[in-house]
C-alpha cells in the first residue's frame, strides 16, 4: 500500500521546493547580490536537491536541508570563482566577475533587511559578504564557516571583523537616524533597559 503524503508535508520533493523557493531566493540574493545570479543559484541548488532527494529523511526539516544545499552550492561556486580569479591575477588579468559583481550592486534591495542594509551588504567585497551571510545571517559557527570556505578560523574571524567594521562605518548615520544608536554611537536600546 502506497503512503499518501499530507498536503503540507515536506516529504514530497515538489511540495518542499514549492514551499521554500521564496526563502531560497531571498538567501541567494543576499549571497550573490544579484537577482539573476540568485535565480541561477537556486536553480542549481534545486537540481542538486533533486539528485540527492533519496538522502532526505522524511519528517526532517526540508527547509534547513534545502538551505544547506543552497549554501554548499554557493560555496562551491565561490571557491571555483576564487581559483579562477587567482589564475587570472597570476596571468596579469583583471577578473571579469569582480566588475560584474560591482555592476549588480543596484540589486541591493533585499527582502527582510531593508534597502540601506541590503545596499551596505552589497558593497562589501565578496569574501566579506559571504562570511557575514554565513555567520551573522546563517547562524553558523566560525568553525563551520572555515570548513565550508576551506580557510583557517582566524581568516573567518578577520574577515568578519573587517566586514562588521565596514558595515558599521557605512550604516552608522542610518543607525543613528533610526534610533538604533544614540549620538555617541552606543546602543540606544541598551540605555533604555
mmCIF file with all atom_site columns, N, CA and C in Angstrom, residues 144-192:
data_model
loop_
_atom_site.group_PDB
_atom_site.id
_atom_site.type_symbol
_atom_site.label_atom_id
_atom_site.label_alt_id
_atom_site.label_comp_id
_atom_site.label_asym_id
_atom_site.label_entity_id
_atom_site.label_seq_id
_atom_site.pdbx_PDB_ins_code
_atom_site.Cartn_x
_atom_site.Cartn_y
_atom_site.Cartn_z
_atom_site.occupancy
_atom_site.B_iso_or_equiv
_atom_site.pdbx_formal_charge
_atom_site.auth_seq_id
_atom_site.auth_comp_id
_atom_site.auth_asym_id
_atom_site.auth_atom_id
_atom_site.pdbx_PDB_model_num
ATOM 1   N N  . UNK A 1 144 ? 32.385 26.063 11.421 1.00 0.00 ? 144 UNK A N  1
ATOM 2   C CA . UNK A 1 144 ? 31.592 25.590 10.281 1.00 0.00 ? 144 UNK A CA 1
ATOM 3   C C  . UNK A 1 144 ? 31.883 26.400 9.027  1.00 0.00 ? 144 UNK A C  1
ATOM 4   N N  . UNK A 1 145 ? 32.005 27.718 9.190  1.00 0.00 ? 145 UNK A N  1
ATOM 5   C CA . UNK A 1 145 ? 32.288 28.582 8.050  1.00 0.00 ? 145 UNK A CA 1
ATOM 6   C C  . UNK A 1 145 ? 33.687 28.306 7.519  1.00 0.00 ? 145 UNK A C  1
ATOM 7   N N  . UNK A 1 146 ? 34.641 28.166 8.423  1.00 0.00 ? 146 UNK A N  1
ATOM 8   C CA . UNK A 1 146 ? 36.017 27.869 7.999  1.00 0.00 ? 146 UNK A CA 1
ATOM 9   C C  . UNK A 1 146 ? 36.068 26.572 7.210  1.00 0.00 ? 146 UNK A C  1
ATOM 10  N N  . UNK A 1 147 ? 35.346 25.568 7.669  1.00 0.00 ? 147 UNK A N  1
ATOM 11  C CA . UNK A 1 147 ? 35.308 24.285 6.969  1.00 0.00 ? 147 UNK A CA 1
ATOM 12  C C  . UNK A 1 147 ? 34.684 24.442 5.590  1.00 0.00 ? 147 UNK A C  1
ATOM 13  N N  . UNK A 1 148 ? 33.557 25.153 5.521  1.00 0.00 ? 148 UNK A N  1
ATOM 14  C CA . UNK A 1 148 ? 32.876 25.313 4.240  1.00 0.00 ? 148 UNK A CA 1
ATOM 15  C C  . UNK A 1 148 ? 33.694 26.131 3.249  1.00 0.00 ? 148 UNK A C  1
ATOM 16  N N  . UNK A 1 149 ? 34.385 27.164 3.743  1.00 0.00 ? 149 UNK A N  1
ATOM 17  C CA . UNK A 1 149 ? 35.166 28.016 2.840  1.00 0.00 ? 149 UNK A CA 1
ATOM 18  C C  . UNK A 1 149 ? 36.573 27.473 2.596  1.00 0.00 ? 149 UNK A C  1
ATOM 19  N N  . UNK A 1 150 ? 36.981 26.503 3.393  1.00 0.00 ? 150 UNK A N  1
ATOM 20  C CA . UNK A 1 150 ? 38.307 25.932 3.222  1.00 0.00 ? 150 UNK A CA 1
ATOM 21  C C  . UNK A 1 150 ? 39.417 26.891 3.614  1.00 0.00 ? 150 UNK A C  1
ATOM 22  N N  . UNK A 1 151 ? 39.193 27.612 4.706  1.00 0.00 ? 151 UNK A N  1
ATOM 23  C CA . UNK A 1 151 ? 40.207 28.552 5.185  1.00 0.00 ? 151 UNK A CA 1
ATOM 24  C C  . UNK A 1 151 ? 40.306 28.437 6.708  1.00 0.00 ? 151 UNK A C  1
ATOM 25  N N  . UNK A 1 152 ? 41.362 28.988 7.307  1.00 0.00 ? 152 UNK A N  1
ATOM 26  C CA . UNK A 1 152 ? 41.514 28.917 8.762  1.00 0.00 ? 152 UNK A CA 1
ATOM 27  C C  . UNK A 1 152 ? 40.440 29.726 9.495  1.00 0.00 ? 152 UNK A C  1
ATOM 28  N N  . UNK A 1 153 ? 40.152 29.333 10.728 1.00 0.00 ? 153 UNK A N  1
ATOM 29  C CA . UNK A 1 153 ? 39.179 30.059 11.540 1.00 0.00 ? 153 UNK A CA 1
ATOM 30  C C  . UNK A 1 153 ? 39.609 31.511 11.710 1.00 0.00 ? 153 UNK A C  1
ATOM 31  N N  . UNK A 1 154 ? 40.895 31.739 11.878 1.00 0.00 ? 154 UNK A N  1
ATOM 32  C CA . UNK A 1 154 ? 41.399 33.105 12.022 1.00 0.00 ? 154 UNK A CA 1
ATOM 33  C C  . UNK A 1 154 ? 41.046 33.981 10.818 1.00 0.00 ? 154 UNK A C  1
ATOM 34  N N  . UNK A 1 155 ? 41.056 33.405 9.634  1.00 0.00 ? 155 UNK A N  1
ATOM 35  C CA . UNK A 1 155 ? 40.683 34.149 8.429  1.00 0.00 ? 155 UNK A CA 1
ATOM 36  C C  . UNK A 1 155 ? 39.203 34.510 8.476  1.00 0.00 ? 155 UNK A C  1
ATOM 37  N N  . UNK A 1 156 ? 38.376 33.578 8.916  1.00 0.00 ? 156 UNK A N  1
ATOM 38  C CA . UNK A 1 156 ? 36.939 33.857 9.050  1.00 0.00 ? 156 UNK A CA 1
ATOM 39  C C  . UNK A 1 156 ? 36.726 34.992 10.040 1.00 0.00 ? 156 UNK A C  1
ATOM 40  N N  . UNK A 1 157 ? 37.398 34.915 11.188 1.00 0.00 ? 157 UNK A N  1
ATOM 41  C CA . UNK A 1 157 ? 37.248 35.942 12.216 1.00 0.00 ? 157 UNK A CA 1
ATOM 42  C C  . UNK A 1 157 ? 37.727 37.297 11.715 1.00 0.00 ? 157 UNK A C  1
ATOM 43  N N  . UNK A 1 158 ? 38.842 37.309 11.009 1.00 0.00 ? 158 UNK A N  1
ATOM 44  C CA . UNK A 1 158 ? 39.380 38.554 10.468 1.00 0.00 ? 158 UNK A CA 1
ATOM 45  C C  . UNK A 1 158 ? 38.436 39.167 9.437  1.00 0.00 ? 158 UNK A C  1
ATOM 46  N N  . UNK A 1 159 ? 37.945 38.343 8.517  1.00 0.00 ? 159 UNK A N  1
ATOM 47  C CA . UNK A 1 159 ? 37.018 38.845 7.501  1.00 0.00 ? 159 UNK A CA 1
ATOM 48  C C  . UNK A 1 159 ? 35.731 39.362 8.130  1.00 0.00 ? 159 UNK A C  1
ATOM 49  N N  . UNK A 1 160 ? 35.233 38.641 9.133  1.00 0.00 ? 160 UNK A N  1
ATOM 50  C CA . UNK A 1 160 ? 34.005 39.056 9.794  1.00 0.00 ? 160 UNK A CA 1
ATOM 51  C C  . UNK A 1 160 ? 34.210 40.380 10.530 1.00 0.00 ? 160 UNK A C  1
ATOM 52  N N  . UNK A 1 161 ? 35.345 40.514 11.211 1.00 0.00 ? 161 UNK A N  1
ATOM 53  C CA . UNK A 1 161 ? 35.649 41.764 11.909 1.00 0.00 ? 161 UNK A CA 1
ATOM 54  C C  . UNK A 1 161 ? 35.716 42.934 10.931 1.00 0.00 ? 161 UNK A C  1
ATOM 55  N N  . UNK A 1 162 ? 36.431 42.726 9.836  1.00 0.00 ? 162 UNK A N  1
ATOM 56  C CA . UNK A 1 162 ? 36.573 43.790 8.845  1.00 0.00 ? 162 UNK A CA 1
ATOM 57  C C  . UNK A 1 162 ? 35.237 44.113 8.186  1.00 0.00 ? 162 UNK A C  1
ATOM 58  N N  . UNK A 1 163 ? 34.429 43.099 7.924  1.00 0.00 ? 163 UNK A N  1
ATOM 59  C CA . UNK A 1 163 ? 33.116 43.317 7.318  1.00 0.00 ? 163 UNK A CA 1
ATOM 60  C C  . UNK A 1 163 ? 32.202 44.088 8.265  1.00 0.00 ? 163 UNK A C  1
ATOM 61  N N  . UNK A 1 164 ? 32.189 43.689 9.523  1.00 0.00 ? 164 UNK A N  1
ATOM 62  C CA . UNK A 1 164 ? 31.347 44.386 10.511 1.00 0.00 ? 164 UNK A CA 1
ATOM 63  C C  . UNK A 1 164 ? 31.793 45.831 10.676 1.00 0.00 ? 164 UNK A C  1
ATOM 64  N N  . UNK A 1 165 ? 33.104 46.042 10.669 1.00 0.00 ? 165 UNK A N  1
ATOM 65  C CA . UNK A 1 165 ? 33.621 47.413 10.799 1.00 0.00 ? 165 UNK A CA 1
ATOM 66  C C  . UNK A 1 165 ? 33.198 48.252 9.598  1.00 0.00 ? 165 UNK A C  1
ATOM 67  N N  . UNK A 1 166 ? 33.295 47.682 8.406  1.00 0.00 ? 166 UNK A N  1
ATOM 68  C CA . UNK A 1 166 ? 32.884 48.405 7.209  1.00 0.00 ? 166 UNK A CA 1
ATOM 69  C C  . UNK A 1 166 ? 31.379 48.677 7.233  1.00 0.00 ? 166 UNK A C  1
ATOM 70  N N  . UNK A 1 167 ? 30.591 47.704 7.668  1.00 0.00 ? 167 UNK A N  1
ATOM 71  C CA . UNK A 1 167 ? 29.144 47.904 7.780  1.00 0.00 ? 167 UNK A CA 1
ATOM 72  C C  . UNK A 1 167 ? 28.823 48.977 8.815  1.00 0.00 ? 167 UNK A C  1
ATOM 73  N N  . UNK A 1 168 ? 29.560 48.981 9.909  1.00 0.00 ? 168 UNK A N  1
ATOM 74  C CA . UNK A 1 168 ? 29.349 49.986 10.949 1.00 0.00 ? 168 UNK A CA 1
ATOM 75  C C  . UNK A 1 168 ? 29.626 51.382 10.403 1.00 0.00 ? 168 UNK A C  1
ATOM 76  N N  . UNK A 1 169 ? 30.706 51.519 9.642  1.00 0.00 ? 169 UNK A N  1
ATOM 77  C CA . UNK A 1 169 ? 31.026 52.812 9.053  1.00 0.00 ? 169 UNK A CA 1
ATOM 78  C C  . UNK A 1 169 ? 29.977 53.233 8.031  1.00 0.00 ? 169 UNK A C  1
ATOM 79  N N  . UNK A 1 170 ? 29.544 52.288 7.214  1.00 0.00 ? 170 UNK A N  1
ATOM 80  C CA . UNK A 1 170 ? 28.573 52.575 6.165  1.00 0.00 ? 170 UNK A CA 1
ATOM 81  C C  . UNK A 1 170 ? 27.194 52.885 6.742  1.00 0.00 ? 170 UNK A C  1
ATOM 82  N N  . UNK A 1 171 ? 26.806 52.169 7.793  1.00 0.00 ? 171 UNK A N  1
ATOM 83  C CA . UNK A 1 171 ? 25.445 52.277 8.315  1.00 0.00 ? 171 UNK A CA 1
ATOM 84  C C  . UNK A 1 171 ? 25.334 53.123 9.583  1.00 0.00 ? 171 UNK A C  1
ATOM 85  N N  . UNK A 1 172 ? 26.438 53.700 10.061 1.00 0.00 ? 172 UNK A N  1
ATOM 86  C CA . UNK A 1 172 ? 26.407 54.474 11.304 1.00 0.00 ? 172 UNK A CA 1
ATOM 87  C C  . UNK A 1 172 ? 25.392 55.591 11.298 1.00 0.00 ? 172 UNK A C  1
ATOM 88  N N  . UNK A 1 173 ? 25.392 56.400 10.255 1.00 0.00 ? 173 UNK A N  1
ATOM 89  C CA . UNK A 1 173 ? 24.454 57.523 10.172 1.00 0.00 ? 173 UNK A CA 1
ATOM 90  C C  . UNK A 1 173 ? 23.018 57.009 10.137 1.00 0.00 ? 173 UNK A C  1
ATOM 91  N N  . UNK A 1 174 ? 22.786 55.980 9.342  1.00 0.00 ? 174 UNK A N  1
ATOM 92  C CA . UNK A 1 174 ? 21.449 55.386 9.236  1.00 0.00 ? 174 UNK A CA 1
ATOM 93  C C  . UNK A 1 174 ? 20.989 54.848 10.597 1.00 0.00 ? 174 UNK A C  1
ATOM 94  N N  . UNK A 1 175 ? 21.867 54.163 11.318 1.00 0.00 ? 175 UNK A N  1
ATOM 95  C CA . UNK A 1 175 ? 21.518 53.593 12.619 1.00 0.00 ? 175 UNK A CA 1
ATOM 96  C C  . UNK A 1 175 ? 21.155 54.683 13.614 1.00 0.00 ? 175 UNK A C  1
ATOM 97  N N  . UNK A 1 176 ? 21.899 55.796 13.583 1.00 0.00 ? 176 UNK A N  1
ATOM 98  C CA . UNK A 1 176 ? 21.578 56.907 14.475 1.00 0.00 ? 176 UNK A CA 1
ATOM 99  C C  . UNK A 1 176 ? 20.246 57.543 14.096 1.00 0.00 ? 176 UNK A C  1
ATOM 100 N N  . UNK A 1 177 ? 20.014 57.747 12.800 1.00 0.00 ? 177 UNK A N  1
ATOM 101 C CA . UNK A 1 177 ? 18.770 58.391 12.360 1.00 0.00 ? 177 UNK A CA 1
ATOM 102 C C  . UNK A 1 177 ? 17.540 57.536 12.656 1.00 0.00 ? 177 UNK A C  1
ATOM 103 N N  . UNK A 1 178 ? 17.713 56.226 12.716 1.00 0.00 ? 178 UNK A N  1
ATOM 104 C CA . UNK A 1 178 ? 16.601 55.318 13.011 1.00 0.00 ? 178 UNK A CA 1
ATOM 105 C C  . UNK A 1 178 ? 16.473 55.027 14.504 1.00 0.00 ? 178 UNK A C  1
ATOM 106 N N  . UNK A 1 179 ? 17.379 55.583 15.327 1.00 0.00 ? 179 UNK A N  1
ATOM 107 C CA . UNK A 1 179 ? 17.291 55.399 16.767 1.00 0.00 ? 179 UNK A CA 1
ATOM 108 C C  . UNK A 1 179 ? 17.936 54.137 17.300 1.00 0.00 ? 179 UNK A C  1
ATOM 109 N N  . UNK A 1 180 ? 18.682 53.405 16.435 1.00 0.00 ? 180 UNK A N  1
ATOM 110 C CA . UNK A 1 180 ? 19.369 52.208 16.914 1.00 0.00 ? 180 UNK A CA 1
ATOM 111 C C  . UNK A 1 180 ? 20.597 52.580 17.736 1.00 0.00 ? 180 UNK A C  1
ATOM 112 N N  . UNK A 1 181 ? 21.212 53.703 17.420 1.00 0.00 ? 181 UNK A N  1
ATOM 113 C CA . UNK A 1 181 ? 22.373 54.207 18.155 1.00 0.00 ? 181 UNK A CA 1
ATOM 114 C C  . UNK A 1 181 ? 22.102 55.648 18.547 1.00 0.00 ? 181 UNK A C  1
ATOM 115 N N  . UNK A 1 182 ? 22.591 56.042 19.730 1.00 0.00 ? 182 UNK A N  1
ATOM 116 C CA . UNK A 1 182 ? 22.455 57.438 20.095 1.00 0.00 ? 182 UNK A CA 1
ATOM 117 C C  . UNK A 1 182 ? 23.574 58.237 19.438 1.00 0.00 ? 182 UNK A C  1
ATOM 118 N N  . UNK A 1 183 ? 23.634 59.509 19.665 1.00 0.00 ? 183 UNK A N  1
ATOM 119 C CA . UNK A 1 183 ? 24.603 60.391 19.013 1.00 0.00 ? 183 UNK A CA 1
ATOM 120 C C  . UNK A 1 183 ? 26.038 60.006 19.321 1.00 0.00 ? 183 UNK A C  1
ATOM 121 N N  . UNK A 1 184 ? 26.264 59.260 20.409 1.00 0.00 ? 184 UNK A N  1
ATOM 122 C CA . UNK A 1 184 ? 27.621 58.878 20.788 1.00 0.00 ? 184 UNK A CA 1
ATOM 123 C C  . UNK A 1 184 ? 28.017 57.524 20.227 1.00 0.00 ? 184 UNK A C  1
ATOM 124 N N  . UNK A 1 185 ? 27.106 56.898 19.486 1.00 0.00 ? 185 UNK A N  1
ATOM 125 C CA . UNK A 1 185 ? 27.446 55.638 18.843 1.00 0.00 ? 185 UNK A CA 1
ATOM 126 C C  . UNK A 1 185 ? 27.162 54.407 19.669 1.00 0.00 ? 185 UNK A C  1
ATOM 127 N N  . UNK A 1 186 ? 26.621 54.576 20.888 1.00 0.00 ? 186 UNK A N  1
ATOM 128 C CA . UNK A 1 186 ? 26.323 53.391 21.686 1.00 0.00 ? 186 UNK A CA 1
ATOM 129 C C  . UNK A 1 186 ? 24.897 52.934 21.399 1.00 0.00 ? 186 UNK A C  1
ATOM 130 N N  . UNK A 1 187 ? 24.616 51.746 21.773 1.00 0.00 ? 187 UNK A N  1
ATOM 131 C CA . UNK A 1 187 ? 23.309 51.137 21.528 1.00 0.00 ? 187 UNK A CA 1
ATOM 132 C C  . UNK A 1 187 ? 22.253 51.850 22.372 1.00 0.00 ? 187 UNK A C  1
ATOM 133 N N  . UNK A 1 188 ? 21.314 52.535 21.717 1.00 0.00 ? 188 UNK A N  1
ATOM 134 C CA . UNK A 1 188 ? 20.298 53.295 22.425 1.00 0.00 ? 188 UNK A CA 1
ATOM 135 C C  . UNK A 1 188 ? 19.371 52.377 23.222 1.00 0.00 ? 188 UNK A C  1
ATOM 136 N N  . UNK A 1 189 ? 19.108 51.188 22.717 1.00 0.00 ? 189 UNK A N  1
ATOM 137 C CA . UNK A 1 189 ? 18.224 50.274 23.414 1.00 0.00 ? 189 UNK A CA 1
ATOM 138 C C  . UNK A 1 189 ? 18.868 49.761 24.698 1.00 0.00 ? 189 UNK A C  1
ATOM 139 N N  . UNK A 1 190 ? 20.174 49.653 24.744 1.00 0.00 ? 190 UNK A N  1
ATOM 140 C CA . UNK A 1 190 ? 20.852 49.190 25.955 1.00 0.00 ? 190 UNK A CA 1
ATOM 141 C C  . UNK A 1 190 ? 20.683 50.211 27.065 1.00 0.00 ? 190 UNK A C  1
ATOM 142 N N  . UNK A 1 191 ? 20.667 51.523 26.695 1.00 0.00 ? 191 UNK A N  1
ATOM 143 C CA . UNK A 1 191 ? 20.479 52.564 27.705 1.00 0.00 ? 191 UNK A CA 1
ATOM 144 C C  . UNK A 1 191 ? 19.049 52.591 28.229 1.00 0.00 ? 191 UNK A C  1
ATOM 145 N N  . UNK A 1 192 ? 18.111 52.163 27.405 1.00 0.00 ? 192 UNK A N  1
ATOM 146 C CA . UNK A 1 192 ? 16.705 52.190 27.799 1.00 0.00 ? 192 UNK A CA 1
ATOM 147 C C  . UNK A 1 192 ? 16.390 51.089 28.809 1.00 0.00 ? 192 UNK A C  1
#
